[in-house]
Each structure stands twice: as C-alpha cells, then as structure tokens.
Amino acid sequence: MAKEQAPKKKVKRPTAEKRMIQNKKVQGQNRVVKSKIRTATRSFSASLKENKNDDLVSDLKNVYSLVDKAVKAKLYKPNKANRIKSHYAKNLKRALATS
C-alpha cells in the first residue's frame, strides 16, 4: 500500500507579507476600473471629434456611471469626479451648440 501522507500544516504568513498580497490584488482591481474609465472617456472624445451627436449622450452617461462607481469604491474623491463630469458636460454642451 501507498504511504499515507500527513495533512499539510498551514503556513503562518507574516502580517506584512499578507498585506502586500492583498495590496497587489486591490491594485489590480483598481487598475481595471481606471482603465474602463479611460476607455469610456476616449470613446466620448472620439464621438466629439466625429460629431456623432446620437452617441455623445450615451457615451457621457457611461462616463458618469463609471466615475460614480469609482467614487463609491473610493478610487476617486468626490471633487475629482465632479471635475471630470463637469469637464465632459461642458464639452458636450459646446458640441451641441455648434452643431
């Protein structure tokens, strides 16, 4: 018969090492969210340049939604989110006025 293996003992990690592992995981999640925001803002800017008025409003709603979620997750401070939203709203208003 095969030898029975003893159950592995749980290795106790130092707290600092565990914290570093957690930080890397959260950093990756944050990077994904910020990347989605950048992609949405690029899409909005591209719609602005091409004068696609029907896409502008939906793209702006998408940017707003993602930025608000980032505030909720404490990635952005509320004032930064307000600045971003104000900036893009101003661009939308300018684009709609000229067309």
XYZ file of C-alpha atoms in Angstrom:
99
model
C 0.000 0.000 0.000
C 0.993 3.544 -0.590
C 2.189 5.577 2.300
C -0.400 7.877 3.752
C 0.679 11.478 3.603
C 0.229 13.589 6.646
C -2.029 16.608 6.086
C -0.065 19.705 5.247
C 0.295 22.204 8.002
C -0.978 25.688 7.333
C 1.929 28.049 6.923
C 1.604 31.151 9.018
C 2.483 34.218 6.955
C 3.854 37.373 8.443
C 1.230 40.119 8.533
C 3.281 42.422 6.319
C 3.583 39.777 3.627
C -0.173 39.118 3.722
C -0.806 42.849 3.469
C 1.437 43.070 0.395
C -0.504 40.253 -1.282
C -3.815 41.992 -0.520
C -2.488 45.319 -1.808
C -1.439 43.782 -5.127
C -4.875 42.231 -5.557
C -6.681 45.505 -4.851
C -4.223 47.404 -7.063
C -5.128 45.129 -9.957
C -8.840 45.692 -9.386
C -8.329 49.454 -9.235
C -6.312 49.383 -12.438
C -9.170 47.626 -14.248
C -11.709 50.238 -13.121
C -9.491 53.181 -14.063
C -8.783 51.595 -17.437
C -12.525 51.292 -18.100
C -12.933 54.983 -17.269
C -10.126 55.971 -19.635
C -11.642 53.840 -22.399
C -15.059 55.440 -21.898
C -13.592 58.946 -21.970
C -11.686 58.142 -25.160
C -14.898 56.881 -26.723
C -16.660 60.122 -25.735
C -13.809 62.219 -27.150
C -13.878 60.252 -30.406
C -17.625 60.864 -30.713
C -16.977 64.563 -30.147
C -14.410 64.726 -32.910
C -16.626 62.843 -35.364
C -19.723 64.921 -34.446
C -21.816 61.843 -33.647
C -24.480 63.574 -31.592
C -26.539 60.439 -31.026
C -23.537 58.634 -29.470
C -22.449 61.614 -27.380
C -25.210 61.399 -24.794
C -24.887 57.638 -24.311
C -21.091 57.899 -24.042
C -21.412 60.691 -21.476
C -23.854 58.604 -19.419
C -21.362 55.756 -19.494
C -18.554 58.041 -18.268
C -20.778 59.399 -15.492
C -21.743 55.913 -14.398
C -18.173 54.639 -14.255
C -16.894 57.725 -12.430
C -19.679 57.488 -9.849
C -18.849 53.830 -9.266
C -15.188 54.781 -8.788
C -16.214 57.312 -6.128
C -18.315 54.692 -4.402
C -15.319 52.340 -4.390
C -13.166 55.235 -3.052
C -10.874 55.260 -6.085
C -11.656 58.891 -6.787
C -12.516 61.638 -4.360
C -15.895 63.298 -4.936
C -14.350 66.588 -6.069
C -12.249 64.868 -8.716
C -15.338 63.084 -10.003
C -17.225 66.370 -10.128
C -14.390 67.997 -12.083
C -14.336 65.151 -14.599
C -18.104 65.179 -15.055
C -18.191 68.966 -15.355
C -15.417 68.953 -17.947
C -17.181 66.443 -20.188
C -20.589 68.080 -19.718
C -19.073 71.374 -20.844
C -17.615 69.674 -23.920
C -20.992 68.131 -24.728
C -22.775 71.445 -24.365
C -20.225 73.142 -26.637
C -20.534 70.387 -29.253
C -24.325 70.514 -29.274
C -24.322 74.312 -29.553
C -22.077 74.330 -32.605
C -23.978 71.642 -34.490
